[in-house]
């Protein structure tokens, strides 16, 4: 690709509105105006004509506000009201009320270089001066990706995201590795500084804390800050985008993909192998004989040692029936554990060792029929899952029964936007708690595991991991004698 030289003199700033913003002149051209934003309406009872014109022009696309109000500052500091004329100050006051939907575009003449889009309610974009004496680099939290027709940079630390309109901007990012000022760019110094100023303010780029001294590597606050040091960029992005406050995508129970992807059935269909019915406990009997709830809660512990007796098929049947079957009768869809939006995306796979009465191997649990479906899992993968569980527990031997929880992602992604993945994590948590409490009530030895290998599980269970993947692990066995608990 040929990169044209962009060094025209007219570096300026254009203003427009987020695409989801609507300007509604309530009562014709002289009446009040309501700006409908993603975060609710903003009402101007008696907007002055300049603000009215600015709003109209910005709905049509990026506009230089100096064309609306001669003397409106270009790239100078907007944050010093005393520096502006009363007309400019009045327009700025109006704009500040809709700051959460103002897109700011750095442009050379009519050519947009990059735009900064607000993601949150209380955000006013202030391009930052570039510190001349300190190196700058990309933030370790910044991510570049393609979305909605263009390249975008975003950081979970920012209340803005950046749309890159020109290849020179990507080239500039590539040169911001923390060393010397970018050289070899097809941009002149003024344009480079202005673009870095926008990127600094959007948290895409960070400046070193001190001027470079000799051969010492520059230090960046985000690497040393005790608040940020423990955060991985991936964890923080999942957090930021699965919560309201700094995310602007579709959010919640949107059913955005309904009809666009094959519907995932509420219950996973059984495969070709004959499924074996599991014993069912007598719930009526349990209601009177069970240990009181508070006593179970207080006694619950994670146990990592097991008794000499094998885990019986009766115990496995009772645990799964009480913790996670689909209830029969009027409450047909109900299960003993809750699920966000009644999505119930989770499946259970059993990896049974020789310390259970089940023939060692891998089984899929059918919660509707309360059946176990034997699977032809490769021996190497089965052994790997058991050994990994042993290591995660720091146990003396492989666990008697490993329960691998998978998620059929489409159940969640067809219902939710923004919260699909985290809804599954929450569902895993409540299912684990059920497994803990029922195991405790039954006098078994339960323990959740922190993680597992999704690729190994996919091979063991014959799954396409992007469709259904392991998201949780839980181990259970018979209880050791009281003296050997731990
Ligand atoms: C989601 C989750 C994951 C866990 N992962 C592990 C693990 O990988 N290895 C382990 O030995 N214990 C694991 N545990 C058990 C915790 O270490 C245990 O709950 C904690 O030490 C408190 O002890 P208690 O459960 O006996 O009250 C996990 C617990 C939870 C809830």
Short mmCIF file of C-alpha atoms and ligand atoms in Angstrom, two decimals:
data_model
loop_
_atom_site.label_atom_id
_atom_site.label_comp_id
_atom_site.label_asym_id
_atom_site.label_seq_id
_atom_site.Cartn_x
_atom_site.Cartn_y
_atom_site.Cartn_z
CA UNK A 1 0.00 0.00 0.00
CA UNK A 2 1.30 3.44 -0.89
CA UNK A 3 1.29 5.90 1.96
CA UNK A 4 0.68 9.38 0.74
CA UNK A 5 2.45 12.19 2.45
CA UNK A 6 0.12 14.04 4.79
CA UNK A 7 1.71 17.33 5.64
CA UNK A 8 -0.90 19.85 4.68
CA UNK A 9 -0.98 22.97 6.78
CA UNK A 10 -4.57 22.94 8.05
CA UNK A 11 -4.46 20.77 11.11
CA UNK A 12 -7.82 21.17 12.78
CA UNK A 13 -10.44 19.55 14.93
CA UNK A 14 -13.86 18.44 13.71
CA UNK A 15 -16.87 17.80 15.89
CA UNK A 16 -19.73 15.36 15.36
CA UNK A 17 -22.22 13.30 17.35
CA UNK A 18 -22.10 9.62 18.23
CA UNK A 19 -24.11 7.68 15.65
CA UNK A 20 -26.71 6.71 18.23
CA UNK A 21 -27.49 10.37 19.04
CA UNK A 22 -30.64 12.03 17.77
CA UNK A 23 -31.28 15.78 17.75
CA UNK A 24 -34.96 16.41 18.10
CA UNK A 25 -36.23 20.02 17.65
CA UNK A 26 -39.30 19.58 19.84
CA UNK A 27 -41.29 22.58 18.57
CA UNK A 28 -39.92 23.57 15.21
CA UNK A 29 -36.90 25.69 14.41
CA UNK A 30 -37.32 28.16 17.31
CA UNK A 31 -38.50 25.92 20.09
CA UNK A 32 -36.70 23.73 22.61
CA UNK A 33 -34.36 20.96 21.44
CA UNK A 34 -33.94 17.53 22.98
CA UNK A 35 -30.78 15.55 22.28
CA UNK A 36 -31.54 11.86 22.67
CA UNK A 37 -28.40 10.06 23.78
CA UNK A 38 -27.55 6.51 24.70
CA UNK A 39 -27.44 7.70 28.31
CA UNK A 40 -30.80 9.49 28.25
CA UNK A 41 -32.21 12.78 26.88
CA UNK A 42 -30.60 16.21 27.31
CA UNK A 43 -33.11 19.03 27.05
CA UNK A 44 -32.28 22.58 25.87
CA UNK A 45 -35.28 24.75 26.69
CA UNK A 46 -34.13 27.81 24.86
CA UNK A 47 -30.96 27.01 22.86
CA UNK A 48 -29.18 29.97 21.37
CA UNK A 49 -29.00 30.01 17.57
CA UNK A 50 -25.29 29.12 17.47
CA UNK A 51 -25.79 25.98 19.55
CA UNK A 52 -28.84 25.08 17.46
CA UNK A 53 -26.82 25.41 14.24
CA UNK A 54 -23.90 23.47 15.72
CA UNK A 55 -26.24 20.62 16.71
CA UNK A 56 -27.82 20.55 13.26
CA UNK A 57 -24.45 20.56 11.49
CA UNK A 58 -22.96 17.92 13.75
CA UNK A 59 -25.82 15.51 13.02
CA UNK A 60 -24.76 15.62 9.36
CA UNK A 61 -21.14 14.68 10.01
CA UNK A 62 -17.85 16.06 11.34
CA UNK A 63 -17.77 19.86 11.24
CA UNK A 64 -15.23 22.50 12.13
CA UNK A 65 -16.97 24.62 14.74
CA UNK A 66 -15.05 27.68 13.58
CA UNK A 67 -17.29 27.48 10.49
CA UNK A 68 -20.31 27.72 12.79
CA UNK A 69 -18.86 30.33 15.14
CA UNK A 70 -15.86 32.24 13.79
CA UNK A 71 -13.21 32.40 16.50
CA UNK A 72 -14.07 28.98 17.96
CA UNK A 73 -10.73 27.58 19.09
CA UNK A 74 -9.06 24.96 16.90
CA UNK A 75 -6.72 22.78 18.85
CA UNK A 76 -6.14 25.22 21.68
CA UNK A 77 -7.16 24.64 25.24
CA UNK A 78 -10.95 24.57 25.51
CA UNK A 79 -10.86 24.22 29.24
CA UNK A 80 -10.09 27.82 30.13
CA UNK A 81 -13.43 29.66 29.82
CA UNK A 82 -11.78 32.98 30.66
CA UNK A 83 -9.73 32.69 27.47
CA UNK A 84 -12.81 32.68 25.25
CA UNK A 85 -15.30 35.23 24.01
CA UNK A 86 -18.78 35.14 25.62
CA UNK A 87 -20.19 33.49 22.44
CA UNK A 88 -17.54 30.75 22.45
CA UNK A 89 -17.99 30.24 26.20
CA UNK A 90 -21.77 29.90 25.72
CA UNK A 91 -21.36 27.33 22.93
CA UNK A 92 -18.86 25.38 25.03
CA UNK A 93 -21.32 25.36 27.96
CA UNK A 94 -23.98 23.87 25.65
CA UNK A 95 -21.55 21.31 24.23
CA UNK A 96 -20.46 20.25 27.69
CA UNK A 97 -24.03 19.20 28.47
CA UNK A 98 -23.84 16.66 25.63
CA UNK A 99 -20.16 15.82 26.16
CA UNK A 100 -20.90 12.09 26.32
CA UNK A 101 -22.00 12.04 22.67
CA UNK A 102 -19.41 14.39 21.14
CA UNK A 103 -16.99 12.74 18.73
CA UNK A 104 -13.79 14.72 18.21
CA UNK A 105 -11.83 14.19 15.01
CA UNK A 106 -8.30 15.31 14.34
CA UNK A 107 -8.12 16.22 10.67
CA UNK A 108 -5.76 17.64 8.10
CA UNK A 109 -7.92 19.89 6.03
CA UNK A 110 -10.88 17.65 5.23
CA UNK A 111 -8.97 14.39 5.80
CA UNK A 112 -9.81 12.77 9.14
CA UNK A 113 -6.80 11.17 10.83
CA UNK A 114 -8.36 9.81 13.99
CA UNK A 115 -11.54 10.24 15.97
CA UNK A 116 -12.15 9.96 19.67
CA UNK A 117 -15.55 8.54 20.68
CA UNK A 118 -16.85 8.85 24.27
CA UNK A 119 -17.91 5.66 26.03
CA UNK A 120 -19.23 7.04 29.27
CA UNK A 121 -21.55 9.65 30.64
CA UNK A 122 -19.27 12.11 32.42
CA UNK A 123 -16.46 12.47 30.01
CA UNK A 124 -15.03 15.58 28.38
CA UNK A 125 -12.15 15.03 26.04
CA UNK A 126 -9.08 17.17 26.61
CA UNK A 127 -6.17 16.45 24.22
CA UNK A 128 -2.96 16.45 26.22
CA UNK A 129 0.23 18.32 25.54
CA UNK A 130 3.04 15.98 24.55
CA UNK A 131 5.90 16.18 27.07
CA UNK A 132 8.84 17.14 24.90
CA UNK A 133 11.46 15.66 27.20
CA UNK A 134 9.96 12.22 27.82
CA UNK A 135 9.47 9.18 25.61
CA UNK A 136 5.96 7.87 24.91
CA UNK A 137 4.83 4.34 24.20
CA UNK A 138 1.65 2.35 23.61
CA UNK A 139 -0.10 1.48 26.85
CA UNK A 140 0.11 -2.20 27.74
CA UNK A 141 -3.68 -2.09 28.16
CA UNK A 142 -4.36 -0.79 24.63
CA UNK A 143 -5.85 -3.08 22.00
CA UNK A 144 -6.05 -2.57 18.24
CA UNK A 145 -8.81 -4.36 16.36
CA UNK A 146 -11.19 -4.07 13.49
CA UNK A 147 -14.81 -3.29 14.32
CA UNK A 148 -17.75 -1.83 12.46
CA UNK A 149 -15.90 -1.03 9.31
CA UNK A 150 -12.70 0.42 10.68
CA UNK A 151 -9.66 0.06 12.91
CA UNK A 152 -10.17 0.99 16.52
CA UNK A 153 -7.92 1.31 19.52
CA UNK A 154 -9.29 0.98 22.98
CA UNK A 155 -8.18 0.65 26.54
CA UNK A 156 -10.23 -0.52 29.51
CA UNK A 157 -8.71 2.39 31.44
CA UNK A 158 -10.23 4.96 29.09
CA UNK A 159 -13.61 6.58 28.73
CA UNK A 160 -12.97 7.06 25.01
CA UNK A 161 -12.08 4.84 22.13
CA UNK A 162 -10.10 5.89 19.09
CA UNK A 163 -11.04 5.23 15.48
CA UNK A 164 -8.03 5.24 13.16
CA UNK A 165 -8.89 6.62 9.74
CA UNK A 166 -5.48 6.68 8.07
CA UNK A 167 -2.63 4.15 7.73
CA UNK A 168 -0.23 6.84 8.98
CA UNK A 169 -1.93 6.62 12.37
CA UNK A 170 -1.29 2.86 12.55
CA UNK A 171 2.29 3.53 11.50
CA UNK A 172 2.57 6.10 14.29
CA UNK A 173 1.33 3.55 16.85
CA UNK A 174 3.88 1.06 15.56
CA UNK A 175 6.65 3.54 16.28
CA UNK A 176 5.54 4.30 19.84
CA UNK A 177 7.56 1.59 21.51
CA UNK A 178 8.90 3.74 24.33
CA UNK A 179 12.16 4.72 22.76
CA UNK A 180 13.01 7.84 20.82
CA UNK A 181 10.45 10.10 19.22
CA UNK A 182 8.91 8.45 16.16
CA UNK A 183 11.02 8.99 13.10
CA UNK A 184 10.50 7.96 9.50
CA UNK A 185 6.82 8.93 9.57
CA UNK A 186 5.08 10.43 6.58
CA UNK A 187 3.77 13.16 8.87
CA UNK A 188 5.22 16.43 9.92
CA UNK A 189 6.13 17.17 13.52
CA UNK A 190 3.04 19.23 14.31
CA UNK A 191 0.65 16.52 13.09
CA UNK A 192 2.57 13.80 14.95
CA UNK A 193 2.45 15.79 18.21
CA UNK A 194 -1.25 16.54 17.84
CA UNK A 195 -2.05 12.86 17.19
CA UNK A 196 0.04 11.75 20.18
CA UNK A 197 -1.78 14.37 22.29
CA UNK A 198 -5.10 12.74 21.36
CA UNK A 199 -3.73 9.26 22.04
CA UNK A 200 -2.32 10.33 25.42
CA UNK A 201 -5.71 11.72 26.42
CA UNK A 202 -7.42 8.48 25.31
CA UNK A 203 -5.04 6.36 27.44
CA UNK A 204 -3.86 4.54 24.29
CA UNK A 205 -0.40 6.03 24.71
CA UNK A 206 1.43 6.77 27.96
CA UNK A 207 4.33 9.11 28.66
CA UNK A 208 7.35 8.05 30.71
CA UNK A 209 7.54 9.41 34.24
CA UNK A 210 10.98 10.97 33.80
CA UNK A 211 13.14 12.13 30.94
CA UNK A 212 15.35 9.34 29.60
CA UNK A 213 18.60 9.24 31.56
CA UNK A 214 21.58 7.64 29.87
CA UNK A 215 21.01 3.98 29.04
CA UNK A 216 18.34 3.50 31.75
CA UNK A 217 15.05 2.21 30.36
CA UNK A 218 12.25 4.76 30.86
CA UNK A 219 9.73 3.95 33.61
CA UNK A 220 5.99 4.15 33.00
CA UNK A 221 3.49 4.71 35.81
CA UNK A 222 1.16 1.96 34.61
CA UNK A 223 3.94 -0.63 35.11
CA UNK A 224 4.78 0.43 38.67
CA UNK A 225 1.44 1.68 39.98
CA UNK A 226 0.41 -0.78 42.71
CA UNK A 227 -3.23 -0.44 41.63
CA UNK A 228 -2.53 -1.39 38.03
CA UNK A 229 0.49 -3.67 38.35
CA UNK A 230 -1.57 -6.74 39.22
CA UNK A 231 -4.10 -6.25 36.45
CA UNK A 232 -3.54 -8.13 33.21
CA UNK A 233 -4.75 -6.28 30.13
CA UNK A 234 -7.07 -9.19 29.25
CA UNK A 235 -8.70 -9.39 32.68
CA UNK A 236 -9.24 -5.66 32.77
CA UNK A 237 -10.81 -5.58 29.31
CA UNK A 238 -13.26 -8.36 30.23
CA UNK A 239 -14.13 -6.44 33.40
CA UNK A 240 -14.58 -3.08 31.67
CA UNK A 241 -16.66 -4.41 28.80
CA UNK A 242 -18.92 -6.65 30.88
CA UNK A 243 -20.00 -3.80 33.16
CA UNK A 244 -21.86 -0.58 32.51
CA UNK A 245 -19.86 2.62 32.96
CA UNK A 246 -17.12 2.25 30.37
CA UNK A 247 -18.69 0.20 27.60
CA UNK A 248 -20.87 1.46 24.78
CA UNK A 249 -21.76 -1.71 22.90
CA UNK A 250 -25.14 -3.45 23.00
CA UNK A 251 -25.63 -4.55 26.59
CA UNK A 252 -27.80 -6.99 28.52
CA UNK A 253 -30.53 -9.36 27.33
CA UNK A 254 -30.62 -8.03 23.76
CA UNK A 255 -31.22 -11.27 21.81
CA UNK A 256 -29.18 -9.47 19.13
CA UNK A 257 -28.26 -12.66 17.28
CA UNK A 258 -31.66 -14.32 17.38
CA UNK A 259 -32.31 -15.83 13.97
CA UNK A 260 -28.76 -15.04 12.81
CA UNK A 261 -27.19 -18.12 14.36
CA UNK A 262 -28.53 -21.65 14.71
CA UNK A 263 -30.61 -21.83 17.89
CA UNK A 264 -28.95 -23.88 20.60
CA UNK A 265 -31.45 -26.30 22.17
CA UNK A 266 -32.28 -25.84 25.87
CA UNK A 267 -31.06 -29.39 26.57
CA UNK A 268 -28.11 -30.92 24.73
CA UNK A 269 -29.38 -33.86 22.67
CA UNK A 270 -28.01 -37.29 23.58
CA UNK A 271 -25.48 -38.90 21.26
CA UNK A 272 -25.57 -42.34 19.66
CA UNK A 273 -24.34 -44.31 22.69
CA UNK A 274 -26.88 -45.92 25.01
CA UNK A 275 -27.32 -43.76 28.08
CA UNK A 276 -27.55 -45.42 31.49
CA UNK A 277 -30.15 -44.29 34.07
CA UNK A 278 -28.69 -43.11 37.37
CA UNK A 279 -30.28 -43.95 40.73
CA UNK A 280 -32.60 -41.26 42.09
CA UNK A 281 -32.75 -40.36 45.77
CA UNK A 282 -36.08 -40.27 47.59
CA UNK A 283 -36.60 -36.51 47.99
CA UNK A 284 -39.54 -37.02 50.37
CA UNK A 285 -37.32 -39.08 52.62
CA UNK A 286 -34.47 -36.53 52.37
CA UNK A 287 -36.78 -33.68 53.38
CA UNK A 288 -37.16 -35.28 56.79
CA UNK A 289 -33.83 -37.06 57.24
CA UNK A 290 -31.43 -34.44 55.81
CA UNK A 291 -29.02 -32.52 58.01
CA UNK A 292 -30.39 -29.00 58.70
CA UNK A 293 -29.42 -26.42 56.08
CA UNK A 294 -27.49 -24.18 58.48
CA UNK A 295 -25.54 -27.14 59.72
CA UNK A 296 -24.57 -28.08 56.14
CA UNK A 297 -23.54 -24.47 55.41
CA UNK A 298 -21.43 -24.29 58.53
CA UNK A 299 -19.81 -27.67 57.95
CA UNK A 300 -18.96 -27.09 54.27
CA UNK A 301 -15.25 -27.30 53.55
CA UNK A 302 -13.02 -28.10 50.62
CA UNK A 303 -11.59 -31.58 51.14
CA UNK A 304 -8.69 -32.96 49.14
CA UNK A 305 -8.25 -36.41 50.69
CA UNK A 306 -10.57 -39.36 50.22
CA UNK A 307 -11.79 -42.38 52.13
CA UNK A 308 -10.97 -45.96 51.18
CA UNK A 309 -14.50 -46.72 49.95
CA UNK A 310 -15.18 -46.11 46.25
CA UNK A 311 -17.67 -43.41 45.32
CA UNK A 312 -20.83 -45.45 44.66
CA UNK A 313 -23.15 -45.11 41.68
CA UNK A 314 -25.92 -44.37 44.19
CA UNK A 315 -23.90 -41.43 45.57
CA UNK A 316 -23.09 -40.10 42.09
CA UNK A 317 -26.78 -40.35 41.16
CA UNK A 318 -27.88 -38.59 44.34
CA UNK A 319 -25.30 -35.77 43.98
CA UNK A 320 -26.22 -34.98 40.38
CA UNK A 321 -29.97 -35.36 41.01
CA UNK A 322 -29.94 -33.01 43.97
CA UNK A 323 -27.49 -30.47 42.53
CA UNK A 324 -28.28 -30.14 38.85
CA UNK A 325 -31.00 -32.28 37.25
CA UNK A 326 -33.94 -30.76 35.37
CA UNK A 327 -36.91 -30.96 37.69
CA UNK A 328 -39.92 -32.94 36.55
CA UNK A 329 -43.56 -31.94 36.69
CA UNK A 330 -45.07 -28.48 36.57
CA UNK A 331 -41.69 -26.79 37.01
CA UNK A 332 -40.32 -28.60 34.00
CA UNK A 333 -37.61 -26.06 33.18
CA UNK A 334 -36.49 -25.49 36.71
CA UNK A 335 -33.24 -26.84 38.06
CA UNK A 336 -31.90 -26.85 41.61
CA UNK A 337 -29.46 -24.06 40.70
CA UNK A 338 -30.32 -20.66 39.18
CA UNK A 339 -29.08 -19.44 35.79
CA UNK A 340 -28.96 -15.88 34.47
CA UNK A 341 -31.89 -15.41 32.07
CA UNK A 342 -32.75 -19.11 32.50
CA UNK A 343 -30.11 -19.74 29.84
CA UNK A 344 -28.80 -22.98 31.43
CA UNK A 345 -25.80 -23.26 29.12
CA UNK A 346 -23.76 -25.54 31.39
CA UNK A 347 -23.12 -29.26 30.79
CA UNK A 348 -21.45 -31.74 33.08
CA UNK A 349 -18.91 -34.37 32.05
CA UNK A 350 -17.73 -37.01 34.49
CA UNK A 351 -14.17 -38.31 34.40
CA UNK A 352 -14.32 -41.42 36.59
CA UNK A 353 -11.24 -43.12 37.97
CA UNK A 354 -10.91 -46.56 39.53
CA UNK A 355 -12.06 -45.16 42.92
CA UNK A 356 -15.67 -45.04 41.79
CA UNK A 357 -18.14 -47.84 41.07
CA UNK A 358 -18.50 -46.54 37.51
CA UNK A 359 -16.35 -48.27 34.90
CA UNK A 360 -13.40 -45.85 34.57
CA UNK A 361 -13.90 -43.47 31.67
CA UNK A 362 -15.71 -40.36 30.55
CA UNK A 363 -19.48 -39.75 30.68
CA UNK A 364 -21.83 -36.93 29.73
CA UNK A 365 -24.63 -36.18 32.19
CA UNK A 366 -28.12 -35.76 30.74
CA UNK A 367 -29.99 -33.62 33.30
CA UNK A 368 -33.39 -34.20 31.69
CA UNK A 369 -33.41 -38.00 31.87
CA UNK A 370 -30.90 -38.14 34.78
CA UNK A 371 -28.80 -40.42 32.61
CA UNK A 372 -25.11 -41.00 32.04
CA UNK A 373 -23.99 -41.24 28.44
CA UNK A 374 -20.64 -43.05 28.07
CA UNK A 375 -18.21 -41.35 25.67
CA UNK A 376 -15.33 -42.82 23.68
CA UNK A 377 -12.71 -40.51 25.13
CA UNK A 378 -9.09 -41.05 24.11
CA UNK A 379 -7.11 -42.58 27.02
CA UNK A 380 -4.29 -40.01 26.80
CA UNK A 381 -6.67 -37.06 27.16
CA UNK A 382 -8.57 -38.74 30.00
CA UNK A 383 -5.33 -39.38 31.89
CA UNK A 384 -4.20 -35.81 31.24
CA UNK A 385 -7.42 -34.38 32.73
CA UNK A 386 -7.07 -36.54 35.84
CA UNK A 387 -3.39 -35.72 36.30
CA UNK A 388 -4.01 -32.00 35.83
CA UNK A 389 -6.78 -32.10 38.48
CA UNK A 390 -4.42 -33.90 40.87
CA UNK A 391 -1.78 -31.22 40.32
CA UNK A 392 -4.27 -28.37 40.78
CA UNK A 393 -5.37 -29.91 44.08
CA UNK A 394 -1.79 -30.68 45.11
CA UNK A 395 -3.21 -34.11 45.95
CA UNK A 396 -1.41 -37.43 46.42
CA UNK A 397 -3.25 -39.14 43.59
CA UNK A 398 -5.75 -38.47 40.80
CA UNK A 399 -9.25 -37.60 42.05
CA UNK A 400 -11.93 -40.31 42.30
CA UNK A 401 -14.42 -38.31 40.24
CA UNK A 402 -13.62 -35.18 38.24
CA UNK A 403 -16.66 -33.18 37.11
CA UNK A 404 -15.84 -30.95 34.15
CA UNK A 405 -18.35 -28.16 33.59
CA UNK A 406 -18.63 -26.98 29.99
CA UNK A 407 -20.67 -24.14 28.50
CA UNK A 408 -22.60 -24.27 25.25
CA UNK A 409 -21.71 -20.66 24.49
CA UNK A 410 -24.51 -20.04 21.99
CA UNK A 411 -27.08 -20.42 24.78
CA UNK A 412 -25.59 -17.27 26.31
CA UNK A 413 -24.45 -15.38 23.22
CA UNK A 414 -27.84 -15.66 21.54
CA UNK A 415 -29.45 -14.00 24.59
CA UNK A 416 -26.88 -11.56 25.92
CA UNK A 417 -24.60 -8.80 24.67
CA UNK A 418 -21.62 -7.67 26.72
CA UNK A 419 -22.40 -10.02 29.59
CA UNK A 420 -22.58 -13.37 27.75
CA UNK A 421 -19.27 -14.76 28.96
CA UNK A 422 -19.43 -13.40 32.48
CA UNK A 423 -23.00 -14.75 32.86
CA UNK A 424 -21.49 -18.21 32.35
CA UNK A 425 -18.84 -17.62 35.02
CA UNK A 426 -21.56 -16.62 37.46
CA UNK A 427 -23.59 -19.70 36.57
CA UNK A 428 -20.50 -21.87 37.14
CA UNK A 429 -20.15 -20.33 40.59
CA UNK A 430 -23.69 -21.13 41.66
CA UNK A 431 -23.49 -24.66 40.25
CA UNK A 432 -20.24 -25.20 42.17
CA UNK A 433 -21.90 -24.01 45.35
CA UNK A 434 -24.73 -26.51 44.83
CA UNK A 435 -22.18 -29.28 44.30
CA UNK A 436 -20.37 -28.19 47.48
CA UNK A 437 -23.50 -28.09 49.63
CA UNK A 438 -25.05 -31.31 48.37
CA UNK A 439 -21.70 -33.14 48.71
CA UNK A 440 -21.38 -31.81 52.24
CA UNK A 441 -24.91 -32.87 53.13
CA UNK A 442 -24.09 -36.34 51.75
CA UNK A 443 -20.87 -36.60 53.76
CA UNK A 444 -18.66 -36.57 50.63
CA UNK A 445 -15.34 -34.78 50.04
CA UNK A 446 -15.80 -31.88 47.54
CA UNK A 447 -13.37 -29.33 46.10
CA UNK A 448 -13.66 -26.80 43.27
CA UNK A 449 -10.69 -26.35 40.95
CA UNK A 450 -9.31 -23.04 39.73
CA UNK A 451 -8.94 -23.97 36.06
CA UNK A 452 -8.31 -26.71 33.56
CA UNK A 453 -7.18 -27.30 30.01
CA UNK A 454 -10.02 -26.52 27.60
CA UNK A 455 -8.24 -28.00 24.59
CA UNK A 456 -7.63 -31.32 26.35
CA UNK A 457 -11.26 -31.38 27.51
CA UNK A 458 -12.50 -30.63 23.98
CA UNK A 459 -10.47 -33.55 22.62
CA UNK A 460 -11.60 -35.85 25.44
CA UNK A 461 -15.30 -35.03 25.02
CA UNK A 462 -15.28 -34.64 21.23
CA UNK A 463 -16.20 -30.92 21.28
CA UNK A 464 -15.51 -27.95 19.05
CA UNK A 465 -14.19 -25.63 21.76
CA UNK A 466 -15.63 -22.46 20.21
CA UNK A 467 -19.10 -24.05 20.44
CA UNK A 468 -18.77 -25.79 23.79
CA UNK A 469 -15.76 -25.54 26.04
CA UNK A 470 -14.80 -26.39 29.60
CA UNK A 471 -15.29 -23.47 32.00
CA UNK A 472 -15.12 -25.14 35.42
CA UNK A 473 -13.81 -28.20 37.25
CA UNK A 474 -14.96 -29.85 40.46
CA UNK A 475 -13.68 -32.93 42.26
CA UNK A 476 -15.54 -35.25 44.59
CA UNK A 477 -14.80 -38.49 46.42
CA UNK A 478 -15.83 -40.29 49.57
CA UNK A 479 -14.82 -38.67 52.84
CA UNK A 480 -11.69 -39.75 54.65
CA UNK A 481 -11.84 -40.73 58.31
CA UNK A 482 -12.26 -37.58 60.45
CA UNK A 483 -8.60 -37.62 61.53
CA UNK A 484 -7.45 -37.45 57.93
CA UNK A 485 -9.44 -34.40 56.76
CA UNK A 486 -7.67 -31.67 54.82
C1 LIG B 1 -13.88 -21.31 42.17
C2 LIG B 1 -12.98 -22.04 43.13
C3 LIG B 1 -11.80 -22.59 42.67
C4 LIG B 1 -10.97 -23.29 43.53
N1 LIG B 1 -9.82 -23.84 43.05
C5 LIG B 1 -9.07 -24.60 43.85
C6 LIG B 1 -7.91 -25.27 43.34
O1 LIG B 1 -7.56 -25.14 42.18
N2 LIG B 1 -7.19 -26.07 44.17
C7 LIG B 1 -7.55 -26.24 45.46
O2 LIG B 1 -6.87 -26.99 46.15
N3 LIG B 1 -8.63 -25.60 45.99
C8 LIG B 1 -9.40 -24.81 45.21
N4 LIG B 1 -10.51 -24.19 45.70
C9 LIG B 1 -10.87 -24.34 47.10
C10 LIG B 1 -10.40 -23.15 47.91
O3 LIG B 1 -9.01 -23.23 48.10
C11 LIG B 1 -11.16 -23.13 49.23
O4 LIG B 1 -12.53 -22.89 48.97
C12 LIG B 1 -10.62 -22.07 50.18
O5 LIG B 1 -9.31 -22.39 50.59
C13 LIG B 1 -11.51 -21.94 51.42
O6 LIG B 1 -11.56 -23.16 52.10
P1 LIG B 1 -12.92 -23.95 52.33
O7 LIG B 1 -13.57 -24.20 51.01
O8 LIG B 1 -12.51 -25.23 53.00
O9 LIG B 1 -13.79 -23.10 53.19
C14 LIG B 1 -11.34 -23.45 44.89
C15 LIG B 1 -12.52 -22.87 45.34
C16 LIG B 1 -13.33 -22.17 44.48
C17 LIG B 1 -14.62 -21.57 44.99
#
